[in-house]
Coordinates of C-alpha atoms and ligand atoms in Angstrom, one line a residue:
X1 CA 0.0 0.0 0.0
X2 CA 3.2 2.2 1.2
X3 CA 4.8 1.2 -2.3
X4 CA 1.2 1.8 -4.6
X5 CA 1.7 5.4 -2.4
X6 CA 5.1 6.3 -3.3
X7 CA 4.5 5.2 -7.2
X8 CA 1.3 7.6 -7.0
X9 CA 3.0 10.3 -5.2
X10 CA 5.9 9.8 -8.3
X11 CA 3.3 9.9 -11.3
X12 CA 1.8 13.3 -9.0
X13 CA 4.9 14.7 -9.4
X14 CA 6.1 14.0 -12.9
X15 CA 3.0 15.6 -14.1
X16 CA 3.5 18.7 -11.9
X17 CA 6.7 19.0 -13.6
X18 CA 5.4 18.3 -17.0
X19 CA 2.7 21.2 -16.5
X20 CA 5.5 23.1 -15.5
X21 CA 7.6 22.5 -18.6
X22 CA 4.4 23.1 -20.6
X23 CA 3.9 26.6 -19.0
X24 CA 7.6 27.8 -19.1
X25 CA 7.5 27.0 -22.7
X26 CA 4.4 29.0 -23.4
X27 CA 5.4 32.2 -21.0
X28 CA 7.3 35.1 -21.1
X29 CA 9.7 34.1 -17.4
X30 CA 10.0 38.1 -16.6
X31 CA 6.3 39.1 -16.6
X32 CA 4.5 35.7 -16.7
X33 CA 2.6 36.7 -19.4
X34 CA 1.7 34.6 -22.3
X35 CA 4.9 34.8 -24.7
X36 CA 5.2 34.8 -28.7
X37 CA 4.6 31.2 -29.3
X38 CA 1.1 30.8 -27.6
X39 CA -0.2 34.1 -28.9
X40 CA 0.8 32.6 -32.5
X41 CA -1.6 30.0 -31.3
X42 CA -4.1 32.1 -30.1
X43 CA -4.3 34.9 -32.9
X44 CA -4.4 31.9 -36.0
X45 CA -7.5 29.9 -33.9
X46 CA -9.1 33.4 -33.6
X47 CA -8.2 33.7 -38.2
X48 CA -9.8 30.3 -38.0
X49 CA -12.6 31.0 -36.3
X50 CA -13.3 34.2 -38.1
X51 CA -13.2 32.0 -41.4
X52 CA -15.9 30.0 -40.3
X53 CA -18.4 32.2 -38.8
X54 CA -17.8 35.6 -40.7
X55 CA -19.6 38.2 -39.0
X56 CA -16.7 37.9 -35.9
X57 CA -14.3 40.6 -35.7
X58 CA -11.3 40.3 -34.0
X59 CA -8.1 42.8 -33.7
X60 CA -4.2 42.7 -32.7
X61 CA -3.1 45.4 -31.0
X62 CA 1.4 45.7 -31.1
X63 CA 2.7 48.0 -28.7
X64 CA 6.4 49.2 -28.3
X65 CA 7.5 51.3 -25.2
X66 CA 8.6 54.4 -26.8
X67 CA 12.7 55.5 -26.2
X68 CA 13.7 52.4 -23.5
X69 CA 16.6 51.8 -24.9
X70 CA 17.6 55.2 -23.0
X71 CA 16.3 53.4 -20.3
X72 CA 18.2 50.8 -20.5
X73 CA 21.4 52.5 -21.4
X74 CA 21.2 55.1 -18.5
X75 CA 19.8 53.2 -15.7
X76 CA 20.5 49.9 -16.7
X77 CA 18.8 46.2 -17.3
X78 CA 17.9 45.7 -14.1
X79 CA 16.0 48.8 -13.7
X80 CA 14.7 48.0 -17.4
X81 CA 13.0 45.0 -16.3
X82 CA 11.7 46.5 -13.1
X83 CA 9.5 49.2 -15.8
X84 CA 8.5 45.7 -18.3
X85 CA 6.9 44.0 -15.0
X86 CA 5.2 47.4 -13.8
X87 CA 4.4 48.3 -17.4
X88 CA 2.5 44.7 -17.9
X89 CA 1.2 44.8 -14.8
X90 CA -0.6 48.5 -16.1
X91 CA -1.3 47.0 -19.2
X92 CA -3.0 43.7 -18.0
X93 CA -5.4 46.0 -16.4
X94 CA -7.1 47.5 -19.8
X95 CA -8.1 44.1 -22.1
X96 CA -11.5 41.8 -21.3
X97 CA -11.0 38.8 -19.6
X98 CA -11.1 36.8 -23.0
X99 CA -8.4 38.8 -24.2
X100 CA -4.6 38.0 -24.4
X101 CA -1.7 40.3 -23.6
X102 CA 1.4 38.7 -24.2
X103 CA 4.8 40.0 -24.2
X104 CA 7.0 39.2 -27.8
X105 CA 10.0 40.2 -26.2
X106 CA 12.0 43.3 -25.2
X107 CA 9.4 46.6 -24.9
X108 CA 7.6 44.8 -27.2
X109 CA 3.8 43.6 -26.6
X110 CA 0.6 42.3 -27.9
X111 CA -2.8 41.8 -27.5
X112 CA -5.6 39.7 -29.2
X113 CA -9.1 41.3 -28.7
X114 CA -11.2 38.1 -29.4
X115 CA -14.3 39.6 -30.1
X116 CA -15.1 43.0 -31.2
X117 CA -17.9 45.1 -32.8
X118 CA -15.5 46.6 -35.1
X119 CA -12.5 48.8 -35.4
X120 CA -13.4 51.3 -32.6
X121 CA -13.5 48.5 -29.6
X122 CA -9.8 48.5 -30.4
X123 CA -9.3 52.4 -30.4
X124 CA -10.8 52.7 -27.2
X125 CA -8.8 50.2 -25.7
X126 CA -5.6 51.3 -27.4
X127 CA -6.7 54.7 -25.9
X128 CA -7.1 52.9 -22.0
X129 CA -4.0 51.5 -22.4
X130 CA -2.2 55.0 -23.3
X131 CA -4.2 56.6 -20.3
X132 CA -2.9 53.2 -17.8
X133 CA 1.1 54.6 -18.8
X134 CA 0.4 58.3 -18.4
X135 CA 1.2 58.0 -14.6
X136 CA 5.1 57.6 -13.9
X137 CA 6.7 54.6 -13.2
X138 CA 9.0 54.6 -9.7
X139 CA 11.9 53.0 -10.7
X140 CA 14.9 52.7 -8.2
X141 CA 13.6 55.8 -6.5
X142 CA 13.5 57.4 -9.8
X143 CA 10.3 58.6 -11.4
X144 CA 10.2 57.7 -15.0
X145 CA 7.7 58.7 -17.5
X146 CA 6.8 56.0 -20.4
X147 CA 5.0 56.8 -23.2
X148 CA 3.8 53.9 -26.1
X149 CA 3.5 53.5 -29.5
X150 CA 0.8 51.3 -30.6
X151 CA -0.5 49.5 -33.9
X152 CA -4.0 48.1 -34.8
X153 CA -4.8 45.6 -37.2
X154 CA -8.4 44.4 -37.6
X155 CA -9.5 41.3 -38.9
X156 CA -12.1 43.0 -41.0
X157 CA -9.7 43.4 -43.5
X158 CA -9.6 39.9 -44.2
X159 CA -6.6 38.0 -42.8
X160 CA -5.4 34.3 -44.1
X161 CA -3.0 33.9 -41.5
X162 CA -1.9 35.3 -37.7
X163 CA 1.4 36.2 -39.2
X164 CA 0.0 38.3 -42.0
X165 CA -2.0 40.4 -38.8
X166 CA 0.5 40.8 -36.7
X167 CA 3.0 41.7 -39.8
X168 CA 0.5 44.4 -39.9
X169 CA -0.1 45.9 -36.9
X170 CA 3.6 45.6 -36.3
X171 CA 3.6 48.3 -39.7
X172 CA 1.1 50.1 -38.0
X173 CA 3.1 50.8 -34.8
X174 CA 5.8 51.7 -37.1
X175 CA 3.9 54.6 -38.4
X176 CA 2.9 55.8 -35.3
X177 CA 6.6 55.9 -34.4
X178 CA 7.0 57.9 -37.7
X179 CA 4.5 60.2 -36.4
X180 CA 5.7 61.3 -33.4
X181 CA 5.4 58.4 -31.1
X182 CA 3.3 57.9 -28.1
X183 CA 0.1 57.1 -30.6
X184 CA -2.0 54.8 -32.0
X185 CA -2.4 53.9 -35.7
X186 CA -4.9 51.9 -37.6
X187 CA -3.5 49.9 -40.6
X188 CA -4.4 50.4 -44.0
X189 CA -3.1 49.4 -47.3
X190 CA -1.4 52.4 -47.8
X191 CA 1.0 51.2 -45.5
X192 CA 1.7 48.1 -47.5
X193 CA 2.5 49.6 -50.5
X194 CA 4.3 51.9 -48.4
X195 CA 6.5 49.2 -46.6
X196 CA 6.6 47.5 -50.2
X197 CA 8.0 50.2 -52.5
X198 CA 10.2 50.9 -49.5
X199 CA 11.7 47.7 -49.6
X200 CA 11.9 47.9 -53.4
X201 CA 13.9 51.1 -53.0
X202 CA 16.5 49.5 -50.4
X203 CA 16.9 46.4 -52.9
X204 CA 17.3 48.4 -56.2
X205 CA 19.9 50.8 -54.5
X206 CA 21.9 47.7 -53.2
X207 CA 22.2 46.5 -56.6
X208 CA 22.8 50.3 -57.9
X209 CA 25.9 50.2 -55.6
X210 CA 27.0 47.2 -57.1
X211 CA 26.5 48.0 -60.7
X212 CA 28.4 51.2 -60.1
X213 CA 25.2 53.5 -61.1
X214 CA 26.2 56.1 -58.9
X215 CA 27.8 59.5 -60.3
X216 CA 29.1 62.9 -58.8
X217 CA 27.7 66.0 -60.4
X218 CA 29.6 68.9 -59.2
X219 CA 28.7 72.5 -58.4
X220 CA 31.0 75.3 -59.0
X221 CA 31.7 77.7 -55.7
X222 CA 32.8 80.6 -57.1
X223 CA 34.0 84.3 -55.7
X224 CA 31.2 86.9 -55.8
X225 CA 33.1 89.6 -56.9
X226 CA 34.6 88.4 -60.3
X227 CA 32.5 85.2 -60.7
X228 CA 36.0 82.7 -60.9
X229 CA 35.7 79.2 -59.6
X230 CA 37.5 78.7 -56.8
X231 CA 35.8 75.1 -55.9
X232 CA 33.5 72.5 -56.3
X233 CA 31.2 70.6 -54.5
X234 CA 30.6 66.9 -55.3
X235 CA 26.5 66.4 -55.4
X236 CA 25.8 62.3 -55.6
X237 CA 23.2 61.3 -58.3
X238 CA 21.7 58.0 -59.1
X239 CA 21.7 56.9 -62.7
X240 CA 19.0 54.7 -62.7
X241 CA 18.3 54.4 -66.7
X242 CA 19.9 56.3 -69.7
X243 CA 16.9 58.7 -69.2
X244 CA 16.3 58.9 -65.5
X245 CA 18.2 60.7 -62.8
X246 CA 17.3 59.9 -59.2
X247 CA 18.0 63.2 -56.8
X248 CA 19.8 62.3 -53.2
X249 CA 16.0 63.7 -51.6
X250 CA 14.8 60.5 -53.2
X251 CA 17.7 57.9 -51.3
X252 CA 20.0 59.5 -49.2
X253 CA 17.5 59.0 -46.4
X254 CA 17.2 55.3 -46.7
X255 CA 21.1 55.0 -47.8
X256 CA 21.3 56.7 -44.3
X257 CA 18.7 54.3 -42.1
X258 CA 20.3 51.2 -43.5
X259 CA 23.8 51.6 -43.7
X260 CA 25.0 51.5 -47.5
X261 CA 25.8 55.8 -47.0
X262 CA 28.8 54.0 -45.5
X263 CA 30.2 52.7 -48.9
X264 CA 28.2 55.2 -50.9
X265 CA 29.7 58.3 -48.5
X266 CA 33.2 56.7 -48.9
X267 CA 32.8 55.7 -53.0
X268 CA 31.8 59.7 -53.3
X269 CA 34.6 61.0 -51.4
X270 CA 37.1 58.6 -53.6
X271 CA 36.0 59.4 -56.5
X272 CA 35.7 63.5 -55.8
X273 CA 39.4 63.2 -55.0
X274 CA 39.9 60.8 -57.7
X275 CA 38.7 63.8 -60.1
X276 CA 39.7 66.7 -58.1
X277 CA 43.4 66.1 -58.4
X278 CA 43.1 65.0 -62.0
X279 CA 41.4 68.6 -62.7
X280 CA 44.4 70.0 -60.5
X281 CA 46.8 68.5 -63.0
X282 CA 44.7 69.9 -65.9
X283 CA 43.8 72.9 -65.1
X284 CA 46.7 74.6 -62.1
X285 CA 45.3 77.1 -60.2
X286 CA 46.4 79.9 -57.0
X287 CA 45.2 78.7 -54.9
X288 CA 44.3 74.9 -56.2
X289 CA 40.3 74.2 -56.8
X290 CA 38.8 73.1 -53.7
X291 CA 36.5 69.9 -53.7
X292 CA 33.3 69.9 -51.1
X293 CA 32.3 66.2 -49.9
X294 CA 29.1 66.2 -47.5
X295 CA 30.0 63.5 -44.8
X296 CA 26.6 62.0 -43.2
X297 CA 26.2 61.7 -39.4
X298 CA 26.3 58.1 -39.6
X299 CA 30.0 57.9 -41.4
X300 CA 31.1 60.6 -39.0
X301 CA 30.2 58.0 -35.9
X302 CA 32.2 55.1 -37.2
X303 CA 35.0 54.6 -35.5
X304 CA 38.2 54.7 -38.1
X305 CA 36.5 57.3 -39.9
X306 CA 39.5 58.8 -39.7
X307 CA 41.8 56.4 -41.0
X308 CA 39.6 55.7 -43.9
X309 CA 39.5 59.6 -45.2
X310 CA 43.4 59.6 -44.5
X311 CA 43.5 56.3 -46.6
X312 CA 41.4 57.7 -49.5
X313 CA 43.6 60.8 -49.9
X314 CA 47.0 58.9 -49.7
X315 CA 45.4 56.3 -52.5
X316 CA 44.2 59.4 -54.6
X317 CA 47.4 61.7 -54.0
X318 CA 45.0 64.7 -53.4
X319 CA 46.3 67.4 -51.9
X320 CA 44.4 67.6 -48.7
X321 CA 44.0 71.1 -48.1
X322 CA 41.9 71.2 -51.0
X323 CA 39.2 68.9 -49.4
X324 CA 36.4 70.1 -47.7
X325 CA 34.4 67.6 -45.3
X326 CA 30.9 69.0 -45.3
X327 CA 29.6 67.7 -42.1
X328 CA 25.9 69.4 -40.3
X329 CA 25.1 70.5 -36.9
X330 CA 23.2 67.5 -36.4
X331 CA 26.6 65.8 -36.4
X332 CA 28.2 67.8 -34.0
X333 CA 25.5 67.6 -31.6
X334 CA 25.8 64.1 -30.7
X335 CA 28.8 63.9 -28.8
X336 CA 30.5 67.1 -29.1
X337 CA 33.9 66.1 -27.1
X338 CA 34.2 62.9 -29.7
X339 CA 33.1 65.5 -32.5
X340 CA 35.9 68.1 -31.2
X341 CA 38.5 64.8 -31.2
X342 CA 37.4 63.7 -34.7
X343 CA 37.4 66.8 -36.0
X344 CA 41.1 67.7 -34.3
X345 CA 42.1 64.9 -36.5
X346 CA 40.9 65.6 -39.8
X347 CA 42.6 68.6 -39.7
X348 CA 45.4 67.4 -38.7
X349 CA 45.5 65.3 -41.5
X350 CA 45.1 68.2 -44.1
X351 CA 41.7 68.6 -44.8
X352 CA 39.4 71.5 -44.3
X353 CA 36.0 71.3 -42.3
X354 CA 33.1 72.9 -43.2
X355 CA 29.6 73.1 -41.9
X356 CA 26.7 72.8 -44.0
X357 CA 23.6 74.3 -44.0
X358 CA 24.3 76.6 -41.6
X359 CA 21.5 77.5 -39.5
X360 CA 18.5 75.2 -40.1
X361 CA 19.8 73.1 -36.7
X362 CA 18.7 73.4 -33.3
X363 CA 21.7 74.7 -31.5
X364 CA 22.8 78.4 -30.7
X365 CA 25.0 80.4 -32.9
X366 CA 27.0 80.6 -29.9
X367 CA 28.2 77.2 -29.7
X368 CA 30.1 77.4 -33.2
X369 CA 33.7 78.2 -31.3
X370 CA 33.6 75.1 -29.4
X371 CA 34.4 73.1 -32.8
X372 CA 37.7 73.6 -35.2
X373 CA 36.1 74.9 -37.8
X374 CA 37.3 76.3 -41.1
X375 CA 34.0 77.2 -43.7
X376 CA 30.5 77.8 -43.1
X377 CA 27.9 77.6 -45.5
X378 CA 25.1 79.9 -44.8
X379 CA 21.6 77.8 -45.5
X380 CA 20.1 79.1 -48.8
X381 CA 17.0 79.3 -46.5
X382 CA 18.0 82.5 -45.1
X383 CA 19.6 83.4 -48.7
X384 CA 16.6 83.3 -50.1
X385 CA 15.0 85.8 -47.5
X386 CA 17.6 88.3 -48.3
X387 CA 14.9 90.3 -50.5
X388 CA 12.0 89.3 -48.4
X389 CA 12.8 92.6 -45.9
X390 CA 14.8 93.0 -42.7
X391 CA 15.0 89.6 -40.9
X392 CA 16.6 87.8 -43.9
X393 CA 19.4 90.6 -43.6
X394 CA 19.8 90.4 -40.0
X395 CA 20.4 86.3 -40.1
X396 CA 22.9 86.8 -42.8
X397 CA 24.5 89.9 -40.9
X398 CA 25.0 88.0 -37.6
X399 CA 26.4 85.2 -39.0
X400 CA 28.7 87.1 -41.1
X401 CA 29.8 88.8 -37.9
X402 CA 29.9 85.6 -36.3
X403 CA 32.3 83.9 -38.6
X404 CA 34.4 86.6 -39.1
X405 CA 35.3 87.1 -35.2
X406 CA 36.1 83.2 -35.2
X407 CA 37.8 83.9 -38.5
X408 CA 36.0 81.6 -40.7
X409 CA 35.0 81.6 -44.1
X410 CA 31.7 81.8 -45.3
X411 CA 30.0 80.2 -48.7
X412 CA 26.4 81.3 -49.5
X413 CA 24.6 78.3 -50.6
X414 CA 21.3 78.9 -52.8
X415 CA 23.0 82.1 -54.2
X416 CA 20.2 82.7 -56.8
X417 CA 19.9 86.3 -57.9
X418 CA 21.5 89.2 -58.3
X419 CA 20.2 90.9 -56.1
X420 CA 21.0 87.8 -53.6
X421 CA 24.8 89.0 -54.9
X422 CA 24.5 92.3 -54.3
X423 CA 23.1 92.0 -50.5
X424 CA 25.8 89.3 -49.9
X425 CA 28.7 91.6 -51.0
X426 CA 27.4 94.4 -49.3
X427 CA 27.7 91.7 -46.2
X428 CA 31.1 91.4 -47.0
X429 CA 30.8 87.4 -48.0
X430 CA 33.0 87.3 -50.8
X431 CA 32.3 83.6 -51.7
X432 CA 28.9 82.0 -53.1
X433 CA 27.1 78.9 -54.6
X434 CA 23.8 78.4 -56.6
X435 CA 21.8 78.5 -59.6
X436 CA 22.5 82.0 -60.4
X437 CA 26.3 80.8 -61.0
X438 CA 25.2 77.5 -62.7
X439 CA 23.7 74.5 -61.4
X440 CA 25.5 71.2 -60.6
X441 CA 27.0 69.8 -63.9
X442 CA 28.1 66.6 -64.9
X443 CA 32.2 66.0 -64.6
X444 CA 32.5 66.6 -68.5
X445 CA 30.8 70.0 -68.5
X446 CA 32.6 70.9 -65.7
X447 CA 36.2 70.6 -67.7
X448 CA 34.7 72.3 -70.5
X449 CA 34.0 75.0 -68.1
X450 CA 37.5 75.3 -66.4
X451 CA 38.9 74.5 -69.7
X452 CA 37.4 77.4 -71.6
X453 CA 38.8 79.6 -68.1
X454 CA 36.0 80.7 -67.2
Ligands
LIG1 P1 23.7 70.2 -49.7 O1 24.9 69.6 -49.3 O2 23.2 71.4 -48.9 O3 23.8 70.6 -51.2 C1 23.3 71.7 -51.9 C2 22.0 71.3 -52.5 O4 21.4 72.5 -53.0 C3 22.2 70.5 -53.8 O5 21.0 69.7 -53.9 C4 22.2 71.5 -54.9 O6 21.9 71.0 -56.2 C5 21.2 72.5 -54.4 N1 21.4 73.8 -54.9 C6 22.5 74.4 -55.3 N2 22.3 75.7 -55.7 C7 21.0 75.9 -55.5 C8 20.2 77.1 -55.8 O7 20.6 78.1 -56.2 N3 18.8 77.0 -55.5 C9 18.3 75.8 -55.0 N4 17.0 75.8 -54.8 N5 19.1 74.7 -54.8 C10 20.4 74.8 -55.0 P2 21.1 68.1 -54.2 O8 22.2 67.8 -55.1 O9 19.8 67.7 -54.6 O10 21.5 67.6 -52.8 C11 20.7 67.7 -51.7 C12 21.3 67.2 -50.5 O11 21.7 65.8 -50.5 C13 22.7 67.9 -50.2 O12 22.5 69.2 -49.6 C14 23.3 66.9 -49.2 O13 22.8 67.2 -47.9 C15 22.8 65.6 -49.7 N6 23.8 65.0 -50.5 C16 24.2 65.2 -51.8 N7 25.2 64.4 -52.1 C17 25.6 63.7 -51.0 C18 26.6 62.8 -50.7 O14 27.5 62.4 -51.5 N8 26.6 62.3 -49.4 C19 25.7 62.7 -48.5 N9 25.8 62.2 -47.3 N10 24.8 63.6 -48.7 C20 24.7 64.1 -50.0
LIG2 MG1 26.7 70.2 -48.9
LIG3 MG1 23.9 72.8 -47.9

């Protein structure tokens, strides 16, 4: 009887610890939640279902903490984890019984709203669950404020499978990041063909990379007073077809998000140099042509940046002191001491540094002595204003004055006019760019032009 005891108490416990197994592989371990794998489960019985009786809604709901990275980063995992178990315990609140919230992972969850009227169920319960984070969060002492970003997908649509929904609202979270964050957005098809052509765009520029379709079409910079080119800058193009000419507007942005600027930003600057000191051979100058590169943020962080500009001018045998890194303010407000270092560097390597776009950033004009810098070109935003009455004039005087106390030289971009000219001169900036002068021309117009002097 002891022994039938034992055996029964043993089979007890195996299936205890089966259950358990069961469970652990079906829940997120931090918050207890239900974790990727059974809402799979979940969201295709509820596309099932929906097949079969067709008047039942349902909805996915994704939601992605908004900035807890920085949360991570500056207060650490621990104190990470501490906010995912408070923020599901806030979030478990809003849904229906019947509903599942379940945790995909990082600052990432879902829900399943079984059974809906339609479309607005979910926006009110995205909107409860936006209203159940607007209190802060006591982390370590610290009070934290969290906002959300959430996406809604609704079966009404017509879904064949629970990836295909949750695909979806995943795109819709997306968007609502786009927008601004701490929001809700519906999916629509839009944002299909918006992913889509997206996606087409990142594929086709991989392969223009690799087919060489890139080209440089350069600008002339050229001295107010007498018109002479003193410089160029290098402008990338995409030359998609024999007819059609893709503008950066149209790619540097995803070149940027995905990381191919890296070897487009380093195939422009070798082959500006590449052509810049054949021209100096060509066509000798006092003082040599300049050549303009615009360097994006994201080449600027890597961390032989340095080393690989240094590489591309000993390859090309440029003279560096004709070279011009183009960089904006956006770059030097991410880590100004690193940006002070980097920039240190450069110059000691030869080249010139100049900052583009002067003005359209967020930071003071005061902060400009901070940074070794050698050119400034004035936005052709505030250019353009210089006929539009007195504010126009006073940006462009204060600058001027700016620069010329820290003894840096200024390049008007967007010089159209010739009135623009006359107001610039009388400003005392000697040195301009834009259409007035010529547009950016390809590399064989450009000898013609220093060819014919002129
Ligand atoms: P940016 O560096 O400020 O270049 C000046 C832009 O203004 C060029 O546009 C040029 O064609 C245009 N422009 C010049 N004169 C005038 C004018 O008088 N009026 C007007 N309305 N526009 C004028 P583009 O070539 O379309 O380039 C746009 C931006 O794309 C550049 O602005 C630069 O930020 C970026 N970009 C171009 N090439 C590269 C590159 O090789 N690498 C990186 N990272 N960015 C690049
Ligand atoms: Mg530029
Ligand atoms: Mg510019």
């Amino acid at each position: 009887m002891a022994q039938i005891g034992t055996q029964l108490g043993r089979v007890v416990e195996r299936k205890r610890a089966e259950d358990q197994l069961i469970h652990d592989a079906f829940h997120d371990p931090l918050t207890g939640l239900p974790n990727r794998a059974l809402f799979a489960d979940r969201l295709a019985r509820a596309v099932a279902r929906s097949h079969r009786h067709r008047g039942l809604v349902f909805a996915a709901l994704f939601i992605d903490l908004d900035r807890f990275k920085l949360v991570n980063d500056s207060l650490g995992h621990l104190a990470g984890d501490t906010l995912i178990i408070q923020v599901a315990a806030r979030l478990g609140a809003c849904p229906r019984e019947d509903d599942t919230l379940a945790r995909m992972g990082g600052d990432e969850f879902t829900i399943l709203l079984d059974s809906i009227a339609d479309v607005n169920d979910a926006v009110r319960i995205a909107e409860r669950l936006m209203r159940a984070l607007e209190q802060p969060f006591l982390i370590e002492g610290e009070q934290l404020y969290v906002s959300a970003s959430i996406g809604i997908a609704a079966s009404s649509l017509g879904y064949e499978s629970a990836e295909e929904i949750l695909r979806h609202a995943d795109l819709a979270m997306y968007r609502a990041k786009t927008l601004g964050k701490g929001r809700y957005e519906i999916y629509d098809h839009t944002m299909h063909e918006r992913a889509v052509s997206r996606l087409a765009l990142e594929t086709s520029l991989r392969r223009a990379l690799q087919k060489g379709e890139f080209v440089l079409h350069y600008q002339p910079i050229v001295t107010l007073e007498s018109e002479e080119i003193v410089g160029v800058e290098a402008l990338v193009r995409w030359r998609k077809s024999e007819s059609e000419l893709v503008y950066p507007i149209d790619f540097i942005e995803v070149a940027e998000d995905t990381g191919m600027i890296l070897f487009l930003g380093m195939w422009v600057l070798r082959e500006a140099c590449t052509t810049m000191a054949r021209w100096h051979k060509e066509f000798p100058r006092t003082p040599a042509l300049t050549v303009s590169v615009n360097v994006s943020a994201r080449q600027f962080a890597q961390h032989d940046f340095v080393q690989q500009v240094a590489k591309v001018l000993s390859d090309t045998g440029i003279r560096p002191e004709t070279v011009r890194l183009e960089i904006t303010e956006s770059v030097t407000m991410v880590d100004s001491e690193r940006t002070v270092a980097v920039l240190t560097q450069l110059r000691e390597r030869g080249v010139r540094i100049s900052i583009d776009d002067f003005g359209t950033g967020y930071s003071s004009l005061g902060y400009l002595h901070r940074f070794p810098l050698d050119i400034l070109k004035i936005d052709r935003s505030f250019v353009s204003q210089l006929d539009r009455g007195e504010e126009g004039l006073q940006m462009v005087q204060t600058i001027m004055s700016l620069a010329r106390n820290l003894g840096i030289e200024v390049v008007a971009e967007g010089t159209e006019s010739p009135s623009h000219v006359a107001h610039l001169k009388s400003m005392g900036c000697d040195v301009g760019q834009g259409y007035f002068f010529s547009k950016p021309l390809e590399s064989a117009d450009l000898s013609a032009l220093l060819e014919g002097g002129d």
